[in-house]
C-alpha atoms as one frame of an Amber mdcrd trajectory, in Angstrom:
protein
  86.580 138.634 127.721  87.322 140.017 124.259  85.561 139.091 121.011  87.639
 136.732 118.865  86.487 138.500 115.689  86.524 142.180 116.675  88.919 142.179
 119.645  86.372 144.393 121.450  85.573 143.833 125.113  82.402 141.735 125.401
  79.570 142.592 127.784  78.003 140.174 130.254  74.475 139.134 129.324  72.203
 136.101 129.304  71.034 133.999 126.404  69.006 130.919 125.556  70.305 127.528
 124.428  68.597 124.648 122.670  70.107 121.391 123.891  69.463 118.076 122.111
  69.387 115.124 124.483  68.616 111.641 123.155  66.353 112.898 120.390  64.493
 115.506 122.430  65.114 119.228 122.695  65.480 121.055 126.007  65.587 124.846
 126.140  67.779 126.572 128.733  66.920 130.200 129.515  68.934 132.822 131.442
  72.252 131.198 130.505  75.197 133.494 131.409  77.058 134.649 128.317  79.110
 137.428 126.766  77.947 139.550 123.792  80.101 141.663 121.490  78.709 145.176
 121.122  80.159 145.453 117.588  79.254 142.172 115.852  76.688 140.793 118.369
  78.525 137.463 118.645  77.410 135.589 121.778  79.817 133.324 123.677  78.890
 130.878 126.448  81.848 129.676 128.520  82.576 125.930 128.287  81.908 125.214
 131.965  78.528 126.976 131.785  77.612 125.037 128.640  78.701 121.743 130.250
  76.607 122.436 133.331  73.569 123.293 131.188  73.957 120.110 129.134  74.407
 117.986 132.254  71.327 119.474 133.883  69.298 119.058 130.671  69.964 115.296
 130.714  67.914 114.935 133.901  65.384 117.647 133.137  61.805 116.407 132.689
  60.471 119.741 131.395  60.971 121.169 127.910  62.470 124.379 129.382  64.570
 125.131 132.452  65.897 128.338 133.965  69.689 128.194 134.264  69.566 130.898
 136.961  67.793 128.377 139.218  70.255 125.520 138.618  72.541 124.734 141.530
  75.874 123.122 140.579  75.750 120.630 143.453  74.240 117.317 142.540  74.155
 117.638 138.759  77.256 115.565 138.072  79.886 118.216 137.387  83.260 117.320
 138.870  85.712 120.205 138.881  89.289 119.412 137.965  88.507 116.454 135.692
  87.961 116.394 131.960
């Protein structure tokens, strides 16, 4: 993946996301992302963000580790919008 701003190849990394769900905040850690080595822009792919948001809806804790989330059973249906 290339940076939209710099057109430089982005490096794989992880990041954190704050997700607001019905007035409460849930923090996702170890979320796969891409970081530009020139401008430090961080991009999370849409499917990854959707999965994190879907999981956060059912999460009882204030923080969850994305690396431990399993796509099965969290309500993501591939091929539908």
